[in-house]
Each structure stands twice: as structure tokens, then as C-alpha cells.
Short mmCIF file of C-alpha atoms and ligand atoms in Angstrom, two decimals:
data_model
loop_
_atom_site.label_atom_id
_atom_site.label_comp_id
_atom_site.label_asym_id
_atom_site.label_seq_id
_atom_site.Cartn_x
_atom_site.Cartn_y
_atom_site.Cartn_z
CA MET A 23 159.00 75.34 72.09
CA SER A 24 155.67 77.28 72.98
CA ALA A 25 154.02 74.37 74.81
CA THR A 26 151.89 75.76 77.63
CA THR A 27 152.36 72.53 79.62
CA ALA A 28 155.74 71.49 81.15
CA PHE A 29 156.16 67.87 81.95
CA TYR A 30 159.04 67.28 84.56
CA PHE A 31 160.52 63.71 84.21
CA ASP A 32 163.96 62.15 85.02
CA GLU A 33 164.88 58.63 84.29
CA ARG A 34 166.97 58.59 87.50
CA CYS A 35 163.86 59.02 89.62
CA LEU A 36 162.78 55.47 88.25
CA TRP A 37 166.20 54.05 89.45
CA HIS A 38 165.09 54.59 93.07
CA SER A 39 165.03 51.11 94.50
CA THR A 40 162.51 49.87 97.22
CA GLY A 41 164.12 46.56 97.70
CA LEU A 42 162.77 43.00 97.77
CA HIS A 43 159.24 43.02 98.79
CA ALA A 44 156.04 41.32 98.12
CA LEU A 45 153.54 44.26 97.62
CA VAL A 46 154.52 46.12 100.71
CA VAL A 47 155.90 43.29 103.04
CA PRO A 48 159.47 42.30 103.05
CA VAL A 49 160.55 38.93 101.50
CA GLY A 50 161.30 36.26 104.14
CA GLY A 51 159.62 33.98 106.49
CA TRP A 52 156.36 32.98 104.96
CA VAL A 53 156.71 35.38 102.06
CA GLN A 54 158.10 33.94 98.82
CA PRO A 55 160.33 36.30 96.74
CA PRO A 56 158.06 37.60 93.95
CA ALA A 57 159.01 36.91 90.30
CA GLY A 58 157.63 40.26 88.85
CA ALA A 59 157.85 43.85 89.98
CA GLY A 60 157.95 42.81 93.61
CA HIS A 61 157.38 46.10 95.79
CA ALA A 62 154.06 48.03 94.86
CA GLU A 63 155.99 51.31 94.57
CA SER A 64 157.87 50.07 91.40
CA PRO A 65 159.12 52.26 88.57
CA GLU A 66 156.80 50.52 85.99
CA THR A 67 153.69 52.50 86.79
CA LYS A 68 155.38 55.67 86.29
CA ARG A 69 157.65 54.50 83.25
CA ARG A 70 154.51 53.41 81.50
CA ILE A 71 152.85 56.91 81.93
CA LYS A 72 155.85 58.47 79.98
CA THR A 73 156.02 55.66 77.53
CA LEU A 74 152.31 55.95 76.65
CA MET A 75 152.94 59.68 76.14
CA ASP A 76 155.74 58.97 73.89
CA VAL A 77 153.92 56.38 71.87
CA SER A 78 150.51 58.63 71.64
CA GLY A 79 152.63 61.68 70.60
CA LEU A 80 151.64 63.58 73.82
CA SER A 81 155.15 63.93 74.62
CA SER A 82 155.85 66.29 71.72
CA GLN A 83 152.83 68.32 72.56
CA VAL A 84 154.17 69.24 76.06
CA ASP A 85 157.60 70.70 77.17
CA VAL A 86 159.51 67.67 78.53
CA ARG A 87 162.06 68.66 81.00
CA SER A 88 164.30 67.63 83.83
CA ALA A 89 165.41 69.78 86.74
CA ALA A 90 167.98 70.16 89.46
CA ALA A 91 167.88 68.44 92.85
CA VAL A 92 166.82 70.60 95.61
CA SER A 93 169.30 72.44 97.55
CA GLU A 94 170.36 71.86 101.22
CA GLU A 95 168.75 75.25 102.15
CA GLU A 96 165.52 74.26 100.42
CA LEU A 97 165.29 70.76 102.23
CA LEU A 98 166.21 72.50 105.73
CA ARG A 99 162.91 74.60 105.42
CA VAL A 100 160.93 71.49 105.99
CA HIS A 101 163.17 68.69 107.41
CA PRO A 102 165.51 68.97 110.29
CA ALA A 103 169.40 68.53 109.79
CA GLY A 104 169.41 65.35 111.89
CA TYR A 105 166.90 63.46 109.74
CA LEU A 106 168.49 64.61 106.49
CA ARG A 107 171.89 63.46 107.76
CA GLN A 108 170.44 60.03 108.83
CA PHE A 109 168.85 59.57 105.34
CA ARG A 110 171.94 60.53 103.52
CA LEU A 111 174.20 58.27 105.57
CA LEU A 112 171.94 55.17 105.29
CA SER A 113 171.60 55.77 101.47
CA GLU A 114 175.33 55.85 101.14
CA ALA A 115 175.62 52.73 103.12
CA GLY A 116 173.20 50.76 100.97
CA GLY A 117 169.83 51.75 102.06
CA GLY A 118 167.27 50.68 104.59
CA ASP A 119 164.08 52.16 106.19
CA LEU A 120 164.11 54.94 108.53
CA GLY A 121 160.24 55.04 109.23
CA GLN A 122 157.09 53.22 108.55
CA LEU A 123 156.99 51.41 104.97
CA ALA A 124 159.55 53.65 103.45
CA PRO A 125 162.37 51.42 102.19
CA PHE A 126 165.06 52.78 99.95
CA GLY A 127 168.26 51.74 98.41
CA ARG A 128 171.89 53.07 97.64
CA GLY A 129 171.75 56.47 96.41
CA SER A 130 168.05 57.05 96.94
CA TYR A 131 168.95 60.37 98.92
CA GLU A 132 170.00 62.01 95.82
CA ILE A 133 167.11 60.71 93.82
CA ALA A 134 164.59 61.85 96.47
CA ARG A 135 166.23 65.43 96.24
CA LEU A 136 165.75 65.06 92.46
CA SER A 137 162.24 64.08 92.85
CA ALA A 138 161.55 67.04 95.02
CA GLY A 139 163.44 69.10 92.55
CA LEU A 140 161.07 68.22 89.68
CA VAL A 141 158.21 69.47 91.64
CA ALA A 142 160.06 72.53 92.67
CA ALA A 143 160.78 73.26 89.13
CA ALA A 144 157.45 72.68 88.01
CA ILE A 145 156.08 75.34 90.54
CA GLU A 146 158.78 77.73 89.37
CA SER A 147 157.63 77.26 85.56
CA VAL A 148 154.02 78.32 86.41
CA LEU A 149 155.04 81.21 88.63
CA THR A 150 157.51 82.64 86.33
CA GLY A 151 155.01 82.32 83.45
CA SER A 152 157.06 80.29 81.30
CA HIS A 153 154.19 77.67 81.28
CA ARG A 154 150.60 77.78 82.24
CA ASN A 155 150.54 74.52 83.97
CA ALA A 156 152.81 71.53 84.80
CA TYR A 157 152.99 67.82 85.59
CA ALA A 158 155.99 66.57 87.70
CA LEU A 159 156.38 62.70 87.51
CA SER A 160 158.11 62.82 90.88
CA ARG A 161 159.42 59.46 92.41
CA PRO A 162 159.81 58.66 95.34
CA PRO A 163 156.57 60.19 96.39
CA GLY A 164 156.28 62.81 99.17
CA HIS A 165 152.80 63.16 100.68
CA HIS A 166 153.06 60.85 103.66
CA CYS A 167 156.43 62.05 104.86
CA LEU A 168 156.48 64.07 108.02
CA PRO A 169 159.53 66.44 108.78
CA ASP A 170 161.34 63.76 110.64
CA LEU A 171 159.62 60.55 109.91
CA PRO A 172 159.41 58.88 106.56
CA MET A 173 156.17 56.80 105.75
CA GLY A 174 154.29 55.16 103.14
CA PHE A 175 157.06 55.05 100.41
CA CYS A 176 157.75 58.87 101.15
CA MET A 177 161.30 60.03 102.12
CA LEU A 178 161.04 63.65 101.48
CA ALA A 179 158.01 65.94 101.44
CA ASN A 180 158.25 67.00 97.89
CA ILE A 181 155.24 69.33 97.73
CA PRO A 182 156.08 71.27 100.93
CA ILE A 183 159.73 71.55 99.93
CA ALA A 184 158.67 72.92 96.65
CA ILE A 185 155.96 75.38 97.97
CA GLU A 186 158.54 76.73 100.55
CA ALA A 187 161.05 77.51 97.98
CA ALA A 188 158.21 79.24 95.99
CA ILE A 189 157.08 81.23 98.88
CA ALA A 190 160.61 82.28 99.78
CA ARG A 191 161.28 83.30 96.15
CA HIS A 192 157.87 84.89 95.27
CA GLY A 193 156.00 85.65 98.68
CA LEU A 194 152.88 83.71 98.07
CA GLU A 195 150.24 84.36 100.43
CA ARG A 196 147.75 81.72 99.60
CA VAL A 197 148.57 78.33 98.18
CA ALA A 198 146.03 75.39 97.91
CA VAL A 199 146.99 71.70 97.71
CA ILE A 200 144.51 69.30 96.58
CA ASP A 201 145.48 65.66 97.36
CA TRP A 202 143.50 63.22 95.34
CA ASP A 203 145.85 60.26 96.10
CA VAL A 204 143.65 57.49 97.51
CA HIS A 205 145.53 57.67 100.83
CA HIS A 206 145.49 60.48 103.31
CA GLY A 207 147.90 63.34 102.64
CA ASN A 208 149.07 63.17 106.31
CA GLY A 209 152.45 64.51 105.79
CA THR A 210 151.20 67.74 103.99
CA GLN A 211 148.53 68.01 106.58
CA ALA A 212 151.00 67.98 109.43
CA ILE A 213 153.63 70.53 108.00
CA TYR A 214 150.68 73.05 107.35
CA TYR A 215 148.43 72.45 110.15
CA GLU A 216 149.05 75.63 111.77
CA ARG A 217 149.26 77.82 108.79
CA PRO A 218 146.72 79.76 106.77
CA ASP A 219 148.99 80.44 103.89
CA VAL A 220 148.73 76.87 102.46
CA LEU A 221 145.29 75.42 102.42
CA THR A 222 145.25 71.41 102.54
CA ILE A 223 142.38 69.46 101.19
CA SER A 224 142.58 65.56 101.05
CA LEU A 225 140.14 63.29 99.39
CA HIS A 226 140.84 59.63 100.49
CA GLN A 227 139.41 56.29 101.15
CA ASP A 228 138.31 56.40 104.70
CA ARG A 229 140.68 54.52 107.04
CA CYS A 230 142.80 53.12 104.45
CA PHE A 231 146.26 54.75 105.02
CA PRO A 232 147.44 55.71 107.53
CA PRO A 233 145.48 52.73 108.87
CA GLY A 234 142.35 53.47 110.75
CA TYR A 235 142.57 57.30 109.80
CA GLY A 236 139.76 59.34 108.24
CA GLY A 237 140.55 62.80 109.67
CA LEU A 238 137.17 64.46 109.34
CA ALA A 239 137.45 66.30 112.57
CA ASP A 240 141.14 67.50 111.65
CA ARG A 241 140.50 71.08 110.64
CA GLY A 242 143.87 72.69 111.48
CA SER A 243 144.96 74.56 114.66
CA GLY A 244 146.16 77.87 115.81
CA ARG A 245 146.25 80.32 112.97
CA GLY A 246 145.58 77.30 110.53
CA THR A 247 142.24 76.51 111.87
CA GLY A 248 139.80 76.25 109.06
CA TYR A 249 142.55 75.62 106.43
CA ASN A 250 142.83 71.98 106.63
CA TYR A 251 140.04 69.77 105.16
CA ASN A 252 139.70 65.95 104.96
CA ILE A 253 137.05 64.37 102.76
CA PRO A 254 137.10 60.56 103.81
CA LEU A 255 134.99 58.56 101.04
CA GLN A 256 133.71 55.16 101.56
CA PRO A 257 135.58 52.29 100.02
CA GLY A 258 133.86 51.34 96.70
CA GLY A 259 133.15 55.06 96.00
CA GLY A 260 133.73 55.92 92.43
CA ASP A 261 133.33 58.64 89.91
CA ASP A 262 130.13 60.15 91.40
CA ALA A 263 131.59 60.16 94.82
CA TYR A 264 134.67 62.44 93.70
CA ARG A 265 132.57 64.63 91.36
CA TYR A 266 130.16 65.22 94.03
CA ALA A 267 132.77 65.97 96.72
CA PHE A 268 134.49 68.35 94.23
CA GLU A 269 131.25 70.21 93.46
CA ARG A 270 130.07 70.34 97.00
CA ILE A 271 133.35 70.94 98.89
CA VAL A 272 136.51 71.24 96.94
CA LEU A 273 135.49 73.88 94.50
CA PRO A 274 133.66 76.14 96.63
CA VAL A 275 136.52 76.02 99.34
CA LEU A 276 138.74 77.17 96.64
CA ASP A 277 136.35 79.99 95.67
CA ARG A 278 136.32 80.99 99.26
CA TYR A 279 140.10 80.85 99.51
CA ARG A 280 141.12 82.37 96.28
CA PRO A 281 144.61 80.53 95.88
CA GLN A 282 147.33 82.12 94.03
CA LEU A 283 148.54 78.79 92.92
CA ILE A 284 146.98 75.35 92.95
CA VAL A 285 148.99 72.25 93.60
CA VAL A 286 147.69 68.68 93.18
CA ALA A 287 149.18 65.73 95.01
CA SER A 288 148.43 63.40 92.08
CA GLY A 289 148.25 60.06 93.30
CA LEU A 290 146.41 57.69 90.82
CA ASP A 291 145.87 54.87 93.17
CA ALA A 292 141.93 55.42 93.33
CA ASN A 293 141.75 53.62 90.06
CA ALA A 294 139.43 50.56 90.07
CA VAL A 295 141.98 47.89 90.06
CA ASP A 296 144.74 49.45 92.31
CA PRO A 297 146.30 46.78 94.62
CA LEU A 298 146.53 49.16 97.71
CA ALA A 299 143.01 50.60 97.76
CA ARG A 300 139.54 49.89 96.90
CA MET A 301 138.08 52.93 94.99
CA GLN A 302 136.62 52.85 91.57
CA LEU A 303 137.90 55.80 89.45
CA HIS A 304 138.76 55.67 85.87
CA SER A 305 140.66 57.71 83.41
CA GLU A 306 137.87 60.08 82.69
CA SER A 307 137.44 60.79 86.36
CA TYR A 308 140.97 62.05 86.60
CA ARG A 309 140.36 64.11 83.31
CA TRP A 310 137.24 65.62 84.81
CA MET A 311 139.01 66.53 88.20
CA THR A 312 141.99 68.05 86.33
CA GLN A 313 139.58 70.12 84.11
CA ALA A 314 137.57 71.23 87.17
CA LEU A 315 140.81 72.43 88.87
CA MET A 316 141.98 73.99 85.58
CA GLN A 317 138.76 76.09 85.68
CA SER A 318 139.15 77.02 89.34
CA ALA A 319 142.76 78.08 88.60
CA ALA A 320 141.73 80.03 85.59
CA THR A 321 139.23 81.99 87.81
CA HIS A 322 141.57 82.57 90.65
CA CYS A 323 145.18 82.44 89.59
CA ASP A 324 145.56 82.80 85.97
CA GLY A 325 145.46 79.11 85.31
CA ARG A 326 148.46 78.28 87.54
CA LEU A 327 148.02 74.76 88.35
CA VAL A 328 150.77 72.08 89.15
CA ALA A 329 150.30 68.27 89.55
CA ALA A 330 153.01 66.42 91.41
CA HIS A 331 152.84 62.62 90.99
CA GLU A 332 152.39 60.54 94.16
CA GLY A 333 150.90 56.89 94.38
CA GLY A 334 149.32 54.71 91.66
CA TYR A 335 150.18 50.88 91.74
CA ALA A 336 148.24 49.17 89.00
CA GLU A 337 150.54 48.81 86.21
CA ALA A 338 148.02 48.32 83.50
CA ALA A 339 145.53 50.96 84.48
CA VAL A 340 147.59 53.98 85.74
CA PRO A 341 149.26 55.03 82.55
CA PHE A 342 145.80 55.80 81.04
CA CYS A 343 144.80 57.84 84.06
CA GLY A 344 148.18 59.74 84.00
CA HIS A 345 147.73 60.14 80.25
CA ALA A 346 144.31 61.68 80.54
CA ILE A 347 145.53 64.20 83.21
CA VAL A 348 148.36 65.49 80.84
CA GLU A 349 146.11 65.54 78.08
CA ALA A 350 143.59 67.86 80.11
CA LEU A 351 146.42 70.07 81.18
CA ALA A 352 147.71 70.64 77.50
CA GLU A 353 144.18 70.69 76.09
CA ARG A 354 144.92 67.97 73.61
CA SER A 355 143.46 64.85 72.61
CA MET A 356 145.61 62.16 71.14
CA GLY A 357 142.92 59.66 70.31
CA VAL A 358 144.29 57.22 72.86
CA GLU A 359 141.53 54.65 73.78
CA ASP A 360 141.46 53.66 77.42
CA PRO A 361 140.79 49.85 77.08
CA PHE A 362 139.52 49.70 80.86
CA LEU A 363 137.14 52.58 80.59
CA ASP A 364 134.09 50.65 79.67
CA LEU A 365 134.66 47.94 82.18
CA PHE A 366 135.30 50.47 85.05
CA ARG A 367 132.32 52.53 84.14
CA ALA A 368 130.13 49.33 84.27
CA GLN A 369 131.47 48.42 87.72
CA GLN A 370 130.61 51.89 89.43
CA PRO A 371 128.35 51.53 92.46
CA GLY A 372 124.56 51.61 92.24
CA GLU A 373 122.22 54.29 93.06
CA GLU A 374 121.65 53.18 96.61
CA PHE A 375 125.39 53.54 97.46
CA GLN A 376 125.55 56.85 95.56
CA ARG A 377 122.73 58.38 97.60
CA PHE A 378 124.24 57.12 100.78
CA GLN A 379 127.81 58.65 99.76
CA ARG A 380 126.19 61.95 98.61
CA GLY A 381 124.47 62.24 102.09
CA LEU A 382 127.71 61.81 103.87
CA ILE A 383 129.34 64.40 101.58
CA ASP A 384 126.32 66.72 102.22
CA ALA A 385 126.73 66.44 106.10
CA MET A 386 130.43 67.26 105.62
CA ALA A 387 129.66 70.23 103.69
CA GLU A 388 127.25 71.48 106.18
CA ASP A 389 129.67 70.78 108.88
CA PHE A 390 132.27 72.81 107.10
CA ARG A 391 129.72 75.72 106.61
CA ILE A 392 130.06 75.66 102.83
CA ASP A 393 127.09 77.22 101.00
CA THR A 394 126.01 75.79 97.70
CA ARG A 395 127.89 77.49 94.82
ZN1 LIG B 409 148.44 56.69 97.77
#
């Protein structure tokens, strides 16, 4: 088919198990085993994105594909052999947790490799020109994972593994990663902290996760100095905070960098009812951010834009956010009404808060020495 948007999905990614937890805490002691989904990072939020796409007809407007798992060689460009061996052995033995809040079950090693494989294939699709843009519904997520330490539900650094494969194959010199997951993209930052060839920008709720971290002062080091941007936003910030941060910082930084490829760490947990954060976005916020990056990608890199799924834990709201992003990428409108939109719009912070948050963003932009576009 001739769809311009590829959508990478594999049911096996939804079979990764995070074990018996209530939200993020293990069951036991004072914690009653939950009746429902249990762990926040459940398959349901992701499955419901795909299911909504099927029901609306959007799935037939994009090229739905699976992909191969990433190879050992591709993994080793980012992760040390010792960590990979530990992960594989514990996965074969029934699962466990090798880091901080990163539980997994039997077989998750293979599933994590597949999750990274979806992202790698999505990037390959746009670099070879078979598709203009792509969404990878990767699970488990990746943006918190350090080379040798899994964190925050992430066992492998999906996006860096995929970018390194692309650099090895295509010799890219400037890749930009925009992380709009509500939590800080600490893994991606750490991996590229000393490199100018991969620019990282993370918008996140200030001090949410990793706990207490905002990262404003962290700008990269060595040759990577000036290629790492953190935009911590105040809890309660909504549509205006993100749009203003895009207009004032994200888009001008991309203009200055002139990326050959834009990759989004697409966490949908800045939605207004997410259990793991306190921001106020809605589906139209995600549509707008997607369109803004599509425009930037059209200007700088023939539209080459890949979104890789990360967090997002509100089962009811997340599907509408994901659907809006894929609609935007595919330039389609399937007539799906987001039943939360009016409510979330009515709950946006008032003018006083917006002025305060805009002031903080202006100060960041000045500090980053960004001229108005
Ligand atoms: Zn997140």
C-alpha cells in the first residue's frame, strides 16, 4: 500500500509482564493485591490505542507492520555485554528487577529486544524513504534506561539503540530527540551527554521522575556541551505551557540545529488524568505538538519524523491522545470525538498561572540564548 505513515506494532510487546503490583509498588505487606490492571505500566493503554485505530478505520490508513528484534550487535552499541547477559538470564529464570522500578517477567528480554526493533524499523522506514513518518508502539518503554541500569519500567534504551543502528547504516551527523513524556528522559540524556551528533530536548514535569530532578542546569559536556536541553515545567501546567515551550525553545533550537531526522520519545503521561504525573494535556495538545514537529521536519529533513511510544498510564484518556498523534502523522481525520476534550480544556490553569509559567520559559530561553524566531 502507499500509505505515507508506518505504524509499528506487535502483539508480543503487550505480553511483557510487569508482575503483581499496585500502581508501582509490589504487592505484600500493607499493599493489597489489586483487582484490576495492577501495575501502572500495563498493556491496556497501548492495546487501546491500536484498538481505537482499528475501530475508527485509522489502521487502514497507515501501514501497520511488525519488525525483527534488534540484534546482539545493535544492542552492544549501547549496553555492556555484562548487563545484557544478566537481563537475559533473569528473564529466562522467570523475571525480576535489575534496577529501579523496572520489573519484568519470563521472556521479557526477547520482548524488550522486539520493542527496540520496532523503533529501529520505524527509523529505517523513514531513512530509506519507504514512508515519510512513522509511529512505533514500543513496549516496554526505553527513555529511562541507562546503559547498565534499568529504570522506570525501561529495560533497554530503545531510541538510542535505534539511532545508533541508523548512524551505523546511514552515517547521520545530526539527529534530534524530542522527549515529551511527562518524566525526564534521563537515559537518552546520559547516553548522548557528551555527543553533538544527537541533540536531546526533554520537556517534563519538574522533579517528578527521576524524583527531585529538573535538570535545567544540565546542558551536556565536552563536545556535547550545548546539545542537551531540559525544560522542566511546573505541575499543573497544561496546553499553553507546552505550546509556549515549543514556540520559545523547542522549534528555534531545531532551526538552529537543522536535524537530518527527528525522533520523538512519545510518552502520553502528561494527559490530565494520568496516575503518575500532574500535568493537564489533552488529545489536541498532542496533535498540535505532532504537527509542529512535522512542520519542522518538513523544513529541515524532508519530513522525516519518527515517534516511539514511551509512558502513558490513564487507560481511558491515553488512546485518544495516541489516536490524535497518528491522525496528525497520516494527515487524516477519522471523525473520532475525544469525550474528555471539553472537560480537560475547561480544567486548564488560569491566566495567572500561565503568566508565571511563561515567565519561567522566557527565562530558560534567555539562559539558552535563544532569539525569538
Ligand atoms: Zn513517563
